[in-house]
Every structure is written in C-alpha cells, then in structure tokens.
N, CA, C and O atoms as a DFTB+ gen file, in Angstrom:
500 C
 N C O
     1  1     -29.689      17.022      -2.534
     2  2     -28.513      16.931      -1.667
     3  2     -28.933      16.371      -0.321
     4  3     -29.895      16.849       0.281
     5  1     -28.213      15.357       0.157
     6  2     -28.402      14.843       1.501
     7  2     -27.501      15.622       2.438
     8  3     -26.355      15.923       2.102
     9  1     -28.015      15.947       3.610
    10  2     -27.216      16.678       4.586
    11  2     -27.284      15.964       5.924
    12  3     -28.290      15.340       6.261
    13  1     -26.174      16.066       6.696
    14  2     -26.180      15.468       8.022
    15  2     -26.770      16.457       9.024
    16  3     -27.291      17.501       8.630
    17  1     -26.692      16.138      10.315
    18  2     -27.275      16.999      11.346
    19  2     -26.650      18.376      11.397
    20  3     -27.268      19.316      11.897
    21  1     -25.430      18.513      10.888
    22  2     -24.738      19.789      10.904
    23  2     -24.933      20.573       9.609
    24  3     -24.365      21.652       9.436
    25  1     -25.739      20.024       8.700
    26  2     -25.989      20.690       7.436
    27  2     -24.910      20.457       6.398
    28  3     -24.919      21.077       5.334
    29  1     -23.973      19.557       6.707
    30  2     -22.900      19.271       5.764
    31  2     -23.374      18.246       4.750
    32  3     -24.113      17.318       5.077
    33  1     -22.936      18.432       3.516
    34  2     -23.331      17.519       2.449
    35  2     -22.770      16.124       2.709
    36  3     -21.600      15.972       3.062
    37  1     -23.606      15.121       2.532
    38  2     -23.196      13.735       2.686
    39  2     -22.881      13.157       1.324
    40  3     -23.684      13.261       0.396
    41  1     -21.731      12.559       1.204
    42  2     -21.364      11.931      -0.051
    43  2     -21.904      10.507      -0.062
    44  3     -21.997       9.850       0.975
    45  1     -22.252      10.054      -1.241
    46  2     -22.707       8.679      -1.386
    47  2     -21.528       7.760      -1.112
    48  3     -20.463       7.926      -1.707
    49  1     -21.705       6.777      -0.204
    50  2     -20.598       5.865       0.070
    51  2     -20.169       5.129      -1.194
    52  3     -20.997       4.750      -2.022
    53  1     -18.865       4.936      -1.323
    54  2     -18.351       4.209      -2.477
    55  2     -18.683       2.740      -2.337
    56  3     -18.594       2.173      -1.248
    57  1     -19.059       2.135      -3.427
    58  2     -19.249       0.693      -3.436
    59  2     -18.195       0.105      -4.342
    60  3     -17.746       0.739      -5.298
    61  1     -17.809      -1.104      -4.032
    62  2     -16.776      -1.733      -4.824
    63  2     -17.401      -2.860      -5.622
    64  3     -17.893      -3.837      -5.057
    65  1     -17.378      -2.720      -6.932
    66  2     -17.977      -3.737      -7.792
    67  2     -17.031      -4.920      -7.978
    68  3     -17.368      -5.881      -8.669
    69  1     -15.866      -4.853      -7.374
    70  2     -14.902      -5.947      -7.453
    71  2     -14.825      -6.616      -6.082
    72  3     -14.130      -6.129      -5.191
    73  1     -15.535      -7.728      -5.912
    74  2     -15.616      -8.360      -4.588
    75  2     -14.266      -8.749      -3.995
    76  3     -14.081      -8.660      -2.781
    77  1     -13.323      -9.176      -4.826
    78  2     -12.024      -9.562      -4.278
    79  2     -11.272      -8.347      -3.738
    80  3     -10.572      -8.456      -2.731
    81  1     -11.405      -7.207      -4.382
    82  2     -10.759      -5.990      -3.897
    83  2     -11.362      -5.570      -2.556
    84  3     -10.639      -5.136      -1.660
    85  1     -12.674      -5.698      -2.417
    86  2     -13.335      -5.369      -1.152
    87  2     -12.879      -6.332      -0.058
    88  3     -12.648      -5.915       1.077
    89  1     -12.749      -7.608      -0.388
    90  2     -12.277      -8.605       0.582
    91  2     -10.846      -8.282       1.005
    92  3     -10.506      -8.419       2.180
    93  1     -10.011      -7.858       0.069
    94  2      -8.621      -7.524       0.376
    95  2      -8.547      -6.386       1.391
    96  3      -7.751      -6.445       2.329
    97  1      -9.362      -5.361       1.212
    98  2      -9.380      -4.231       2.145
    99  2      -9.752      -4.724       3.549
   100  3      -9.112      -4.354       4.533
   101  1     -10.785      -5.559       3.629
   102  2     -11.235      -6.085       4.919
   103  2     -10.176      -6.962       5.574
   104  3      -9.917      -6.835       6.770
   105  1      -9.567      -7.847       4.800
   106  2      -8.551      -8.758       5.333
   107  2      -7.323      -7.981       5.800
   108  3      -6.797      -8.258       6.878
   109  1      -6.863      -7.024       5.016
   110  2      -5.703      -6.222       5.419
   111  2      -5.974      -5.461       6.707
   112  3      -5.105      -5.376       7.575
   113  1      -7.152      -4.916       6.834
   114  2      -7.501      -4.178       8.049
   115  2      -7.478      -5.113       9.259
   116  3      -6.961      -4.751      10.316
   117  1      -8.037      -6.313       9.104
   118  2      -8.041      -7.283      10.203
   119  2      -6.623      -7.690      10.576
   120  3      -6.298      -7.792      11.759
   121  1      -5.776      -7.924       9.580
   122  2      -4.395      -8.322       9.847
   123  2      -3.617      -7.205      10.536
   124  3      -2.908      -7.446      11.513
   125  1      -3.749      -5.997      10.027
   126  2      -2.959      -4.877      10.560
   127  2      -3.362      -4.476      11.968
   128  3      -2.583      -3.831      12.670
   129  1      -4.554      -4.839      12.391
   130  2      -5.004      -4.488      13.745
   131  2      -4.938      -5.663      14.713
   132  3      -5.209      -5.496      15.902
   133  1      -4.587      -6.833      14.231
   134  2      -4.526      -8.018      15.092
   135  2      -3.279      -7.952      15.974
   136  3      -2.193      -7.645      15.482
   137  1      -3.420      -8.235      17.264
   138  2      -2.263      -8.117      18.167
   139  2      -1.123      -9.097      17.885
   140  3       0.001      -8.852      18.321
   141  1      -1.367     -10.173      17.188
   142  2      -0.305     -11.150      16.907
   143  2       0.513     -10.788      15.674
   144  3       1.563     -11.385      15.437
   145  1       0.052      -9.818      14.884
   146  2       0.702      -9.489      13.606
   147  2       1.635      -8.296      13.782
   148  3       1.223      -7.228      14.234
   149  1       2.907      -8.500      13.414
   150  2       3.890      -7.418      13.476
   151  2       3.698      -6.464      12.301
   152  3       3.719      -5.245      12.466
   153  1       3.510      -7.037      11.114
   154  2       3.274      -6.230       9.915
   155  2       2.637      -7.098       8.841
   156  3       2.800      -8.318       8.830
   157  1       1.910      -6.447       7.939
   158  2       1.265      -7.130       6.815
   159  2       1.138      -6.136       5.671
   160  3       0.638      -5.026       5.853
   161  1       1.593      -6.541       4.495
   162  2       1.571      -5.653       3.334
   163  2       1.047      -6.372       2.102
   164  3       1.219      -7.582       1.952
   165  1       0.420      -5.630       1.244
   166  2      -0.071      -6.137      -0.035
   167  2       1.125      -6.481      -0.903
   168  3       2.062      -5.692      -1.026
   169  1       1.089      -7.656      -1.500
   170  2       2.169      -8.093      -2.388
   171  2       1.624      -8.157      -3.801
   172  3       0.878      -9.074      -4.143
   173  1       1.988      -7.198      -4.614
   174  2       1.539      -7.215      -6.008
   175  2       2.424      -8.141      -6.809
   176  3       3.649      -8.095      -6.703
   177  1       1.805      -8.971      -7.601
   178  2       2.570      -9.835      -8.495
   179  2       1.796      -9.948      -9.799
   180  3       0.608      -9.634      -9.862
   181  1       2.468     -10.386     -10.807
   182  2       1.834     -10.508     -12.117
   183  2       2.837     -10.258     -13.214
   184  3       4.030     -10.515     -13.055
   185  1       2.347      -9.756     -14.327
   186  2       3.218      -9.488     -15.467
   187  2       2.642      -8.327     -16.273
   188  3       1.442      -8.057     -16.247
   189  1       3.528      -7.659     -16.979
   190  2       3.111      -6.543     -17.826
   191  2       4.089      -6.389     -18.969
   192  3       5.243      -6.809     -18.878
   193  1       3.625      -5.793     -20.029
   194  2       4.498      -5.492     -21.158
   195  2       4.931      -4.042     -21.001
   196  3       4.105      -3.129     -20.997
   197  1       6.240      -3.843     -20.870
   198  2       6.805      -2.512     -20.680
   199  2       7.801      -2.251     -21.796
   200  3       8.793      -2.964     -21.943
   201  1       7.524      -1.226     -22.574
   202  2       8.382      -0.851     -23.697
   203  2       8.714      -2.058     -24.576
   204  3       9.858      -2.266     -24.980
   205  1       7.680      -2.838     -24.854
   206  2       7.840      -3.977     -25.739
   207  2       8.421      -5.225     -25.093
   208  3       8.547      -6.259     -25.748
   209  1       8.775      -5.140     -23.818
   210  2       9.336      -6.298     -23.108
   211  2       8.333      -6.835     -22.109
   212  3       7.657      -6.062     -21.431
   213  1       8.228      -8.141     -22.010
   214  2       7.358      -8.799     -21.058
   215  2       8.110      -8.919     -19.736
   216  3       9.160      -9.558     -19.675
   217  1       7.578      -8.306     -18.675
   218  2       8.255      -8.304     -17.381
   219  2       7.337      -8.918     -16.330
   220  3       6.189      -8.500     -16.174
   221  1       7.853      -9.910     -15.614
   222  2       7.117     -10.531     -14.516
   223  2       7.614      -9.907     -13.212
   224  3       8.816      -9.717     -13.026
   225  1       6.684      -9.591     -12.314
   226  2       7.069      -9.075     -11.005
   227  2       6.385      -9.911      -9.936
   228  3       5.247     -10.354     -10.096
   229  1       7.107     -10.114      -8.846
   230  2       6.627     -11.023      -7.813
   231  2       6.906     -12.458      -8.224
   232  3       7.534     -12.702      -9.254
   233  1       6.446     -13.403      -7.427
   234  2       6.642     -14.822      -7.708
   235  2       5.325     -15.439      -8.114
   236  3       4.270     -15.032      -7.628
   237  1       5.374     -16.408      -8.990
   238  2       4.176     -17.127      -9.415
   239  2       3.546     -17.783      -8.187
   240  3       4.207     -18.541      -7.477
   241  1       2.273     -17.493      -7.938
   242  2       1.559     -18.077      -6.804
   243  2       1.730     -17.326      -5.500
   244  3       1.163     -17.725      -4.483
   245  1       2.501     -16.245      -5.507
   246  2       2.747     -15.483      -4.278
   247  2       1.423     -14.982      -3.683
   248  3       0.565     -14.490      -4.416
   249  1       1.253     -15.103      -2.369
   250  2       0.011     -14.661      -1.744
   251  2      -0.214     -13.158      -1.913
   252  3       0.724     -12.397      -2.146
   253  1      -1.473     -12.752      -1.790
   254  2      -1.832     -11.337      -1.902
   255  2      -1.224     -10.503      -0.786
   256  3      -0.915      -9.327      -0.975
   257  1      -1.053     -11.123       0.384
   258  2      -0.525     -10.407       1.544
   259  2       0.628     -11.210       2.136
   260  3       0.506     -12.409       2.386
   261  1       1.740     -10.531       2.354
   262  2       2.862     -11.105       3.083
   263  2       3.058     -10.306       4.350
   264  3       2.820      -9.098       4.380
   265  1       3.493     -10.982       5.396
   266  2       3.707     -10.295       6.656
   267  2       4.513     -11.144       7.599
   268  3       5.112     -12.149       7.215
   269  1       4.516     -10.713       8.857
   270  2       5.248     -11.428       9.888
   271  2       4.466     -11.343      11.184
   272  3       3.936     -10.293      11.547
   273  1       4.407     -12.471      11.871
   274  2       3.790     -12.476      13.191
   275  2       4.813     -11.975      14.208
   276  3       6.017     -12.019      13.958
   277  1       4.340     -11.510      15.330
   278  2       5.253     -10.982      16.347
   279  2       6.168     -12.050      16.910
   280  3       7.217     -11.732      17.471
   281  1       5.786     -13.321      16.768
   282  2       6.666     -14.401      17.233
   283  2       7.733     -14.750      16.200
   284  3       8.526     -15.665      16.419
   285  1       7.762     -14.029      15.068
   286  2       8.800     -14.199      14.069
   287  2       8.406     -15.013      12.854
   288  3       9.139     -15.020      11.864
   289  1       7.271     -15.703      12.892
   290  2       6.870     -16.539      11.764
   291  2       6.408     -15.698      10.575
   292  3       5.782     -14.650      10.734
   293  1       6.738     -16.195       9.370
   294  2       6.279     -15.572       8.128
   295  2       4.771     -15.774       8.005
   296  3       4.243     -16.811       8.405
   297  1       4.093     -14.792       7.458
   298  2       2.651     -14.843       7.259
   299  2       2.344     -14.660       5.782
   300  3       2.833     -13.721       5.154
   301  1       1.539     -15.550       5.229
   302  2       1.104     -15.433       3.841
   303  2      -0.395     -15.648       3.764
   304  3      -0.905     -16.657       4.250
   305  1      -1.111     -14.699       3.151
   306  2      -2.565     -14.790       3.057
   307  2      -2.996     -14.553       1.616
   308  3      -2.708     -13.508       1.032
   309  1      -3.686     -15.532       1.054
   310  2      -4.281     -15.386      -0.275
   311  2      -5.730     -14.973      -0.060
   312  3      -6.479     -15.660       0.634
   313  1      -6.121     -13.861      -0.648
   314  2      -7.473     -13.319      -0.469
   315  2      -8.326     -13.692      -1.672
   316  3      -7.918     -13.521      -2.821
   317  1      -9.514     -14.202      -1.386
   318  2     -10.449     -14.589      -2.440
   319  2     -11.838     -14.057      -2.110
   320  3     -12.218     -13.959      -0.943
   321  1     -12.588     -13.717      -3.151
   322  2     -14.000     -13.366      -2.994
   323  2     -14.751     -14.646      -2.638
   324  3     -14.174     -15.732      -2.681
   325  1     -16.017     -14.529      -2.289
   326  2     -16.790     -15.688      -1.845
   327  2     -16.757     -16.851      -2.831
   328  3     -16.726     -18.007      -2.409
   329  1     -16.762     -16.576      -4.114
   330  2     -16.783     -17.650      -5.114
   331  2     -15.388     -18.016      -5.611
   332  3     -15.245     -18.933      -6.420
   333  1     -14.354     -17.313      -5.139
   334  2     -13.008     -17.542      -5.643
   335  2     -12.404     -18.849      -5.166
   336  3     -12.740     -19.358      -4.097
   337  1     -11.499     -19.387      -5.987
   338  2     -10.796     -20.629      -5.666
   339  2      -9.295     -20.427      -5.852
   340  3      -8.852     -19.642      -6.690
   341  1      -8.528     -21.156      -5.049
   342  2      -7.080     -21.101      -5.188
   343  2      -6.636     -21.791      -6.469
   344  3      -7.145     -22.855      -6.822
   345  1      -5.674     -21.170      -7.168
   346  2      -5.035     -21.838      -8.294
   347  2      -3.975     -22.776      -7.732
   348  3      -3.493     -22.559      -6.621
   349  1      -3.600     -23.819      -8.481
   350  2      -2.608     -24.778      -7.974
   351  2      -1.310     -24.126      -7.490
   352  3      -0.762     -24.527      -6.464
   353  1      -0.820     -23.131      -8.218
   354  2       0.431     -22.485      -7.803
   355  2       0.265     -21.686      -6.511
   356  3       1.228     -21.522      -5.762
   357  1      -0.947     -21.186      -6.239
   358  2      -1.215     -20.488      -4.982
   359  2      -1.238     -21.480      -3.820
   360  3      -0.681     -21.218      -2.755
   361  1      -1.887     -22.617      -4.039
   362  2      -1.925     -23.666      -3.021
   363  2      -0.509     -24.118      -2.681
   364  3      -0.172     -24.286      -1.509
   365  1       0.312     -24.312      -3.696
   366  2       1.695     -24.734      -3.494
   367  2       2.490     -23.703      -2.690
   368  3       3.244     -24.066      -1.788
   369  1       2.323     -22.430      -3.015
   370  2       3.079     -21.386      -2.317
   371  2       2.675     -21.338      -0.845
   372  3       3.539     -21.234       0.025
   373  1       1.368     -21.413      -0.553
   374  2       0.919     -21.413       0.841
   375  2       1.494     -22.615       1.587
   376  3       1.890     -22.502       2.748
   377  1       1.538     -23.761       0.919
   378  2       2.097     -24.965       1.537
   379  2       3.597     -24.805       1.797
   380  3       4.096     -25.278       2.818
   381  1       4.310     -24.156       0.905
   382  2       5.742     -23.902       1.107
   383  2       5.969     -23.072       2.362
   384  3       6.896     -23.338       3.128
   385  1       5.127     -22.070       2.572
   386  2       5.247     -21.226       3.767
   387  2       4.991     -22.067       5.019
   388  3       5.747     -21.985       5.986
   389  1       3.934     -22.871       5.004
   390  2       3.606     -23.718       6.161
   391  2       4.721     -24.722       6.445
   392  3       5.075     -24.944       7.603
   393  1       5.271     -25.325       5.405
   394  2       6.341     -26.319       5.577
   395  2       7.605     -25.705       6.178
   396  3       8.391     -26.407       6.815
   397  1       7.800     -24.438       5.985
   398  2       8.966     -23.745       6.534
   399  2       8.683     -23.167       7.925
   400  3       9.508     -22.438       8.475
   401  1       7.516     -23.494       8.492
   402  2       7.189     -23.037       9.839
   403  2       6.364     -21.768       9.893
   404  3       6.089     -21.255      10.978
   405  1       5.967     -21.254       8.743
   406  2       5.162     -20.042       8.707
   407  2       3.682     -20.329       8.821
   408  3       3.260     -21.479       8.947
   409  1       2.909     -19.274       8.775
   410  2       1.452     -19.349       8.851
   411  2       0.915     -18.868       7.508
   412  3       1.206     -17.753       7.077
   413  1       0.128     -19.719       6.850
   414  2      -0.386     -19.377       5.527
   415  2      -1.796     -19.915       5.381
   416  3      -2.087     -21.044       5.776
   417  1      -2.676     -19.092       4.807
   418  2      -4.068     -19.492       4.636
   419  2      -4.757     -18.624       3.600
   420  3      -4.238     -17.592       3.175
   421  1      -5.945     -19.071       3.205
   422  2      -6.807     -18.288       2.330
   423  2      -7.844     -17.600       3.203
   424  3      -8.356     -18.203       4.147
   425  1      -8.160     -16.351       2.900
   426  2      -9.168     -15.614       3.659
   427  2     -10.134     -14.924       2.713
   428  3      -9.740     -14.371       1.686
   429  1     -11.393     -14.968       3.076
   430  2     -12.440     -14.279       2.324
   431  2     -12.933     -13.033       3.058
   432  3     -13.509     -12.127       2.455
   433  1     -12.694     -13.007       4.379
   434  2     -13.148     -11.880       5.195
   435  2     -12.406     -11.889       6.528
   436  3     -11.534     -12.728       6.754
   437  1     -12.755     -10.955       7.405
   438  2     -12.055     -10.826       8.685
   439  2     -12.289     -12.035       9.591
   440  3     -11.434     -12.343      10.422
   441  1     -13.411     -12.721       9.456
   442  2     -13.663     -13.915      10.281
   443  2     -12.638     -15.001       9.984
   444  3     -12.180     -15.689      10.896
   445  1     -12.278     -15.157       8.716
   446  2     -11.255     -16.137       8.356
   447  2      -9.914     -15.772       8.983
   448  3      -9.194     -16.645       9.469
   449  1      -9.581     -14.497       8.971
   450  2      -8.318     -14.037       9.558
   451  2      -8.284     -14.366      11.045
   452  3      -7.306     -14.930      11.535
   453  1      -9.341     -14.019      11.759
   454  2      -9.380     -14.263      13.206
   455  2      -9.294     -15.760      13.508
   456  3      -8.558     -16.168      14.406
   457  1     -10.031     -16.571      12.774
   458  2     -10.031     -18.018      12.999
   459  2      -8.641     -18.598      12.752
   460  3      -8.138     -19.368      13.570
   461  1      -8.021     -18.237      11.635
   462  2      -6.726     -18.809      11.278
   463  2      -5.605     -18.336      12.209
   464  3      -4.702     -19.109      12.530
   465  1      -5.657     -17.081      12.642
   466  2      -4.629     -16.604      13.569
   467  2      -4.806     -17.224      14.950
   468  3      -3.818     -17.459      15.645
   469  1      -6.035     -17.492      15.360
   470  2      -6.272     -18.222      16.610
   471  2      -5.702     -19.632      16.501
   472  3      -5.058     -20.122      17.430
   473  1      -5.939     -20.278      15.370
   474  2      -5.417     -21.629      15.123
   475  2      -3.880     -21.612      15.148
   476  3      -3.260     -22.517      15.706
   477  1      -3.276     -20.598      14.552
   478  2      -1.809     -20.486      14.528
   479  2      -1.256     -20.295      15.930
   480  3      -0.185     -20.806      16.257
   481  1      -1.986     -19.558      16.757
   482  2      -1.564     -19.336      18.142
   483  2      -1.568     -20.649      18.913
   484  3      -0.651     -20.922      19.688
   485  1      -2.603     -21.463      18.702
   486  2      -2.704     -22.758      19.371
   487  2      -1.580     -23.689      18.940
   488  3      -1.066     -24.460      19.751
   489  1      -1.195     -23.623      17.669
   490  2      -0.149     -24.500      17.154
   491  2       1.225     -24.100      17.666
   492  3       2.137     -24.927      17.688
   493  1       1.390     -22.858      18.074
   494  2       2.680     -22.357      18.556
   495  2       2.950     -22.830      19.975
   496  3       4.106     -22.945      20.381
   497  1       1.905     -23.103      20.724
   498  2       2.060     -23.452      22.155
   499  2       2.717     -24.789      22.332
   500  3       2.921     -25.231      23.463
C-alpha cells in the first residue's frame, strides 16, 4: 500500500488506453475554462440497434464538441488523437460551421484549443 504524508492510502492514477477519449477530456477542460467560451458540451452521435430497429442519433459528421463563444458565434470542435484524421463528412461539417460565421477546428490537445481560439479572436476584430 502506498500512503501519502497523512497516512492515507494513495490510489493508482487511472490511465486511459483510449487516446482519443483522453484528448476529449483535455480539450473539453480547455474549452470550458477559456474566457471566450460561453459553453461547450460533448455531442454524441452515431447509430445503434434498439429493439431490432437501426436508430441514428446526431448528424453525420457532427463535431465531438458543440458550443458557443461569448460573442455569439457557434463553436464546433472535432477531437482526434495524435494519429487521428478527419473523415470527409467531418471536414464538411466543420466547413459548414465556418461558412455560417462560426468557429470550427480539429483539436488534439489544449494547445490546439488555445491557438484556434486566439485565431478566432483575431478574425473577429
């Protein structure tokens, strides 16, 4: 048993064997604490078979995170692990958001979030 200075048992830190899930946690934390972001939420999309019926939820290509900047613009962020690549429908959806005046990008970590939100701030001026 490992113990801290107070004699309390230390638990082994959890590791995430799914790199994209770990990236999502980091990106969401960066977005939710950034002063330019009003809100940011995980957007689950996909499909499942429920009681013998195939049901699609969300939109094809929808970003992993949807949100809004405090200036009112829509925010869309597709999260990828270091080796991940955008699928064509994801690229199209991000472009649709940008064409409508929103901010949309792919992020692998918090550095990408900070860089892209700084870029979005410059474009707003």
